[in-house]
């Protein structure tokens, strides 16, 4: 029986969630499977993979053929590297302890790289937030300046109107005062 390591879809529409399964090559994608060896959630950033490493390594060593996506997942998790290193142990190139040491060094290096990427993303988010805040402050200052100019213009117009009314009132009172002394004479 030809076995495949493939993804079995789950989750709701628009939010896929996959199980990594061992299945007969003739079985449909979401059909009968032999063993579930992990899960894959592409909706998170970065994608979340929960894998039973030993079982995945066993199935790769016995010849189960992975699909392209599963091959990439297994490669990122180090299953193919461990298979390669175990091949070196079988050939006598180095011993089991050296094999494990090389794998652990690779895993630590990978974790450091992922941590750096996550740190860079976090820094970029903070910088973007700071830029957005700076832009918002500039917009708010421009709006406050326009509002202040509008209020000043309204106050100047009101002062002019009051001055005009006062001048009108003074002009209306002045002729009345001039006419009153003439009427008395």
PDB file of C-alpha atoms in Angstrom:
ATOM      1  CA  UNK A   1       0.000   0.000   0.000  1.00  0.00           C
ATOM      2  CA  UNK A   2       1.404   3.411  -1.007  1.00  0.00           C
ATOM      3  CA  UNK A   3       1.155   5.828   1.881  1.00  0.00           C
ATOM      4  CA  UNK A   4       1.084   9.593   1.731  1.00  0.00           C
ATOM      5  CA  UNK A   5       1.669  12.221   4.369  1.00  0.00           C
ATOM      6  CA  UNK A   6      -0.954  14.832   3.577  1.00  0.00           C
ATOM      7  CA  UNK A   7      -3.122  17.588   4.982  1.00  0.00           C
ATOM      8  CA  UNK A   8      -6.719  16.896   5.950  1.00  0.00           C
ATOM      9  CA  UNK A   9      -8.843  20.045   5.948  1.00  0.00           C
ATOM     10  CA  UNK A  10     -10.917  21.166   8.902  1.00  0.00           C
ATOM     11  CA  UNK A  11     -12.195  24.447  10.242  1.00  0.00           C
ATOM     12  CA  UNK A  12     -14.910  26.715   8.922  1.00  0.00           C
ATOM     13  CA  UNK A  13     -15.253  28.454   5.583  1.00  0.00           C
ATOM     14  CA  UNK A  14     -12.551  31.076   5.157  1.00  0.00           C
ATOM     15  CA  UNK A  15     -10.632  29.807   8.192  1.00  0.00           C
ATOM     16  CA  UNK A  16      -8.900  26.574   7.221  1.00  0.00           C
ATOM     17  CA  UNK A  17      -7.251  24.362   9.802  1.00  0.00           C
ATOM     18  CA  UNK A  18      -5.412  21.197   8.770  1.00  0.00           C
ATOM     19  CA  UNK A  19      -4.475  17.898  10.378  1.00  0.00           C
ATOM     20  CA  UNK A  20      -1.269  16.264   9.143  1.00  0.00           C
ATOM     21  CA  UNK A  21      -2.191  12.634   8.538  1.00  0.00           C
ATOM     22  CA  UNK A  22      -0.813   9.402   7.133  1.00  0.00           C
ATOM     23  CA  UNK A  23      -3.261   8.063   4.544  1.00  0.00           C
ATOM     24  CA  UNK A  24      -3.491   5.620   1.681  1.00  0.00           C
ATOM     25  CA  UNK A  25      -2.590   7.360  -1.573  1.00  0.00           C
ATOM     26  CA  UNK A  26      -5.999   6.409  -3.028  1.00  0.00           C
ATOM     27  CA  UNK A  27      -8.007   7.886  -0.116  1.00  0.00           C
ATOM     28  CA  UNK A  28      -9.699  11.273  -0.638  1.00  0.00           C
ATOM     29  CA  UNK A  29      -8.282  14.399   0.997  1.00  0.00           C
ATOM     30  CA  UNK A  30     -10.726  14.470   3.905  1.00  0.00           C
ATOM     31  CA  UNK A  31     -11.342  10.715   3.980  1.00  0.00           C
ATOM     32  CA  UNK A  32     -10.037   7.746   5.912  1.00  0.00           C
ATOM     33  CA  UNK A  33      -6.521   7.986   7.348  1.00  0.00           C
ATOM     34  CA  UNK A  34      -4.089   5.690   9.174  1.00  0.00           C
ATOM     35  CA  UNK A  35      -2.606   8.041  11.769  1.00  0.00           C
ATOM     36  CA  UNK A  36      -2.727  11.708  12.739  1.00  0.00           C
ATOM     37  CA  UNK A  37       0.792  13.047  13.349  1.00  0.00           C
ATOM     38  CA  UNK A  38       0.137  16.752  13.825  1.00  0.00           C
ATOM     39  CA  UNK A  39      -1.754  19.934  12.989  1.00  0.00           C
ATOM     40  CA  UNK A  40      -1.093  22.955  10.794  1.00  0.00           C
ATOM     41  CA  UNK A  41      -2.781  26.338  11.244  1.00  0.00           C
ATOM     42  CA  UNK A  42      -1.935  28.763   8.410  1.00  0.00           C
ATOM     43  CA  UNK A  43      -4.131  31.523   9.871  1.00  0.00           C
ATOM     44  CA  UNK A  44      -1.584  32.659  12.446  1.00  0.00           C
ATOM     45  CA  UNK A  45       1.536  34.676  11.706  1.00  0.00           C
ATOM     46  CA  UNK A  46       3.804  32.736  11.507  1.00  0.00           C
ATOM     47  CA  UNK A  47       1.843  29.571  10.741  1.00  0.00           C
ATOM     48  CA  UNK A  48       1.481  27.277  13.760  1.00  0.00           C
ATOM     49  CA  UNK A  49       2.660  23.678  13.415  1.00  0.00           C
ATOM     50  CA  UNK A  50       2.190  21.044  16.111  1.00  0.00           C
ATOM     51  CA  UNK A  51       3.993  17.885  14.994  1.00  0.00           C
ATOM     52  CA  UNK A  52       4.786  14.534  16.587  1.00  0.00           C
ATOM     53  CA  UNK A  53       8.423  14.597  15.440  1.00  0.00           C
ATOM     54  CA  UNK A  54       9.243  10.935  16.130  1.00  0.00           C
ATOM     55  CA  UNK A  55       6.223   9.588  14.253  1.00  0.00           C
ATOM     56  CA  UNK A  56       6.826  11.951  11.323  1.00  0.00           C
ATOM     57  CA  UNK A  57      10.458  10.819  11.156  1.00  0.00           C
ATOM     58  CA  UNK A  58       9.378   7.160  11.312  1.00  0.00           C
ATOM     59  CA  UNK A  59       6.926   7.551   8.433  1.00  0.00           C
ATOM     60  CA  UNK A  60       9.453   9.443   6.277  1.00  0.00           C
ATOM     61  CA  UNK A  61      12.046   6.735   6.950  1.00  0.00           C
ATOM     62  CA  UNK A  62       9.668   3.924   5.948  1.00  0.00           C
ATOM     63  CA  UNK A  63       8.928   5.662   2.652  1.00  0.00           C
ATOM     64  CA  UNK A  64       5.668   7.607   3.056  1.00  0.00           C
ATOM     65  CA  UNK A  65       5.568  10.285   0.354  1.00  0.00           C
ATOM     66  CA  UNK A  66       4.564  13.766   1.573  1.00  0.00           C
ATOM     67  CA  UNK A  67       2.643  16.280  -0.491  1.00  0.00           C
ATOM     68  CA  UNK A  68       4.488  19.482  -1.433  1.00  0.00           C
ATOM     69  CA  UNK A  69       3.057  21.526   1.453  1.00  0.00           C
ATOM     70  CA  UNK A  70       3.719  18.774   3.988  1.00  0.00           C
ATOM     71  CA  UNK A  71       7.284  18.359   2.643  1.00  0.00           C
ATOM     72  CA  UNK A  72       7.880  22.068   3.313  1.00  0.00           C
ATOM     73  CA  UNK A  73       6.403  21.765   6.812  1.00  0.00           C
ATOM     74  CA  UNK A  74       8.528  18.698   7.623  1.00  0.00           C
ATOM     75  CA  UNK A  75      11.615  20.394   6.250  1.00  0.00           C
ATOM     76  CA  UNK A  76      11.044  23.513   8.395  1.00  0.00           C
ATOM     77  CA  UNK A  77      10.542  21.318  11.461  1.00  0.00           C
ATOM     78  CA  UNK A  78      13.819  19.461  10.792  1.00  0.00           C
ATOM     79  CA  UNK A  79      12.477  15.991   9.982  1.00  0.00           C
ATOM     80  CA  UNK A  80      14.439  15.763   6.729  1.00  0.00           C
ATOM     81  CA  UNK A  81      17.601  17.075   8.394  1.00  0.00           C
ATOM     82  CA  UNK A  82      17.338  14.386  11.070  1.00  0.00           C
ATOM     83  CA  UNK A  83      16.758  11.727   8.391  1.00  0.00           C
ATOM     84  CA  UNK A  84      19.890  12.965   6.628  1.00  0.00           C
ATOM     85  CA  UNK A  85      21.921  12.950   9.855  1.00  0.00           C
ATOM     86  CA  UNK A  86      20.719   9.441  10.740  1.00  0.00           C
ATOM     87  CA  UNK A  87      21.864   8.341   7.294  1.00  0.00           C
ATOM     88  CA  UNK A  88      25.331   9.639   8.197  1.00  0.00           C
ATOM     89  CA  UNK A  89      25.232   7.642  11.440  1.00  0.00           C
ATOM     90  CA  UNK A  90      24.311   4.465   9.505  1.00  0.00           C
ATOM     91  CA  UNK A  91      27.222   5.038   7.131  1.00  0.00           C
ATOM     92  CA  UNK A  92      29.587   5.566  10.055  1.00  0.00           C
ATOM     93  CA  UNK A  93      30.462   9.195   9.266  1.00  0.00           C
ATOM     94  CA  UNK A  94      29.757  10.186  12.885  1.00  0.00           C
ATOM     95  CA  UNK A  95      28.062   8.811  15.982  1.00  0.00           C
ATOM     96  CA  UNK A  96      24.572   9.313  17.445  1.00  0.00           C
ATOM     97  CA  UNK A  97      25.726  11.965  19.962  1.00  0.00           C
ATOM     98  CA  UNK A  98      27.268  14.086  17.198  1.00  0.00           C
ATOM     99  CA  UNK A  99      24.101  13.644  15.164  1.00  0.00           C
ATOM    100  CA  UNK A 100      21.967  14.945  18.055  1.00  0.00           C
ATOM    101  CA  UNK A 101      24.427  17.784  18.738  1.00  0.00           C
ATOM    102  CA  UNK A 102      24.273  18.939  15.099  1.00  0.00           C
ATOM    103  CA  UNK A 103      20.489  18.782  15.120  1.00  0.00           C
ATOM    104  CA  UNK A 104      20.247  20.731  18.396  1.00  0.00           C
ATOM    105  CA  UNK A 105      22.615  23.394  17.029  1.00  0.00           C
ATOM    106  CA  UNK A 106      20.464  23.718  13.895  1.00  0.00           C
ATOM    107  CA  UNK A 107      17.276  23.956  15.982  1.00  0.00           C
ATOM    108  CA  UNK A 108      18.789  26.633  18.270  1.00  0.00           C
ATOM    109  CA  UNK A 109      19.970  28.635  15.255  1.00  0.00           C
ATOM    110  CA  UNK A 110      16.518  28.393  13.726  1.00  0.00           C
ATOM    111  CA  UNK A 111      14.873  29.549  16.964  1.00  0.00           C
ATOM    112  CA  UNK A 112      17.243  32.534  17.137  1.00  0.00           C
ATOM    113  CA  UNK A 113      16.383  33.452  13.559  1.00  0.00           C
ATOM    114  CA  UNK A 114      12.654  33.243  14.276  1.00  0.00           C
ATOM    115  CA  UNK A 115      13.097  35.354  17.405  1.00  0.00           C
ATOM    116  CA  UNK A 116      14.958  38.006  15.380  1.00  0.00           C
ATOM    117  CA  UNK A 117      12.188  38.059  12.783  1.00  0.00           C
ATOM    118  CA  UNK A 118       9.522  38.398  15.471  1.00  0.00           C
ATOM    119  CA  UNK A 119      11.522  41.179  17.138  1.00  0.00           C
ATOM    120  CA  UNK A 120      11.903  43.007  13.820  1.00  0.00           C
ATOM    121  CA  UNK A 121       8.157  42.731  13.186  1.00  0.00           C
ATOM    122  CA  UNK A 122       7.413  44.088  16.650  1.00  0.00           C
ATOM    123  CA  UNK A 123       9.834  46.974  16.118  1.00  0.00           C
ATOM    124  CA  UNK A 124       8.263  47.755  12.744  1.00  0.00           C
ATOM    125  CA  UNK A 125       4.793  47.774  14.339  1.00  0.00           C
ATOM    126  CA  UNK A 126       5.968  50.169  17.065  1.00  0.00           C
ATOM    127  CA  UNK A 127       7.577  52.470  14.491  1.00  0.00           C
ATOM    128  CA  UNK A 128       4.431  52.404  12.358  1.00  0.00           C
ATOM    129  CA  UNK A 129       2.318  53.239  15.411  1.00  0.00           C
ATOM    130  CA  UNK A 130       4.661  56.103  16.309  1.00  0.00           C
ATOM    131  CA  UNK A 131       4.493  57.448  12.741  1.00  0.00           C
ATOM    132  CA  UNK A 132       0.707  57.185  12.773  1.00  0.00           C
ATOM    133  CA  UNK A 133       0.583  59.039  16.099  1.00  0.00           C
ATOM    134  CA  UNK A 134       2.908  61.735  14.752  1.00  0.00           C
ATOM    135  CA  UNK A 135       0.766  62.130  11.627  1.00  0.00           C
ATOM    136  CA  UNK A 136      -2.406  62.295  13.724  1.00  0.00           C
ATOM    137  CA  UNK A 137      -0.859  64.972  15.951  1.00  0.00           C
ATOM    138  CA  UNK A 138       0.081  67.011  12.866  1.00  0.00           C
ATOM    139  CA  UNK A 139      -3.468  66.723  11.525  1.00  0.00           C
ATOM    140  CA  UNK A 140      -4.911  67.684  14.911  1.00  0.00           C
ATOM    141  CA  UNK A 141      -2.597  70.704  15.134  1.00  0.00           C
ATOM    142  CA  UNK A 142      -3.628  71.808  11.628  1.00  0.00           C
ATOM    143  CA  UNK A 143      -7.298  71.457  12.554  1.00  0.00           C
ATOM    144  CA  UNK A 144      -6.734  73.367  15.823  1.00  0.00           C
ATOM    145  CA  UNK A 145      -4.950  76.129  13.867  1.00  0.00           C
ATOM    146  CA  UNK A 146      -7.841  76.380  11.380  1.00  0.00           C
ATOM    147  CA  UNK A 147     -10.371  76.481  14.221  1.00  0.00           C
ATOM    148  CA  UNK A 148      -8.351  79.198  16.005  1.00  0.00           C
ATOM    149  CA  UNK A 149      -8.130  81.236  12.773  1.00  0.00           C
ATOM    150  CA  UNK A 150     -11.871  80.836  12.217  1.00  0.00           C
ATOM    151  CA  UNK A 151     -12.634  81.906  15.793  1.00  0.00           C
ATOM    152  CA  UNK A 152     -10.280  84.886  15.442  1.00  0.00           C
ATOM    153  CA  UNK A 153     -11.959  85.861  12.159  1.00  0.00           C
ATOM    154  CA  UNK A 154     -15.390  85.521  13.801  1.00  0.00           C
ATOM    155  CA  UNK A 155     -14.228  87.606  16.789  1.00  0.00           C
ATOM    156  CA  UNK A 156     -12.766  90.267  14.436  1.00  0.00           C
ATOM    157  CA  UNK A 157     -16.001  90.328  12.424  1.00  0.00           C
ATOM    158  CA  UNK A 158     -18.027  90.606  15.619  1.00  0.00           C
ATOM    159  CA  UNK A 159     -15.759  93.422  16.878  1.00  0.00           C
ATOM    160  CA  UNK A 160     -16.118  95.243  13.533  1.00  0.00           C
ATOM    161  CA  UNK A 161     -19.888  94.786  13.681  1.00  0.00           C
ATOM    162  CA  UNK A 162     -20.006  96.122  17.234  1.00  0.00           C
ATOM    163  CA  UNK A 163     -17.743  99.040  16.264  1.00  0.00           C
ATOM    164  CA  UNK A 164     -20.008  99.762  13.286  1.00  0.00           C
ATOM    165  CA  UNK A 165     -23.078  99.642  15.536  1.00  0.00           C
ATOM    166  CA  UNK A 166     -21.340 101.909  18.082  1.00  0.00           C
ATOM    167  CA  UNK A 167     -20.376 104.318  15.287  1.00  0.00           C
ATOM    168  CA  UNK A 168     -23.947 104.218  13.977  1.00  0.00           C
ATOM    169  CA  UNK A 169     -25.294 104.851  17.450  1.00  0.00           C
ATOM    170  CA  UNK A 170     -22.791 107.674  17.981  1.00  0.00           C
ATOM    171  CA  UNK A 171     -23.656 109.148  14.594  1.00  0.00           C
ATOM    172  CA  UNK A 172     -27.372 108.894  15.363  1.00  0.00           C
ATOM    173  CA  UNK A 173     -26.912 110.572  18.762  1.00  0.00           C
ATOM    174  CA  UNK A 174     -24.676 113.387  17.474  1.00  0.00           C
ATOM    175  CA  UNK A 175     -27.225 114.879  15.036  1.00  0.00           C
ATOM    176  CA  UNK A 176     -29.960 114.522  17.645  1.00  0.00           C
ATOM    177  CA  UNK A 177     -27.830 116.464  20.148  1.00  0.00           C
ATOM    178  CA  UNK A 178     -27.077 119.143  17.551  1.00  0.00           C
ATOM    179  CA  UNK A 179     -30.780 119.454  16.674  1.00  0.00           C
ATOM    180  CA  UNK A 180     -31.870 119.693  20.320  1.00  0.00           C
ATOM    181  CA  UNK A 181     -29.872 122.896  21.155  1.00  0.00           C
ATOM    182  CA  UNK A 182     -31.125 124.534  17.959  1.00  0.00           C
ATOM    183  CA  UNK A 183     -34.717 123.828  18.920  1.00  0.00           C
ATOM    184  CA  UNK A 184     -34.216 125.499  22.309  1.00  0.00           C
ATOM    185  CA  UNK A 185     -32.956 128.722  20.846  1.00  0.00           C
TER     186      UNK A 185
END
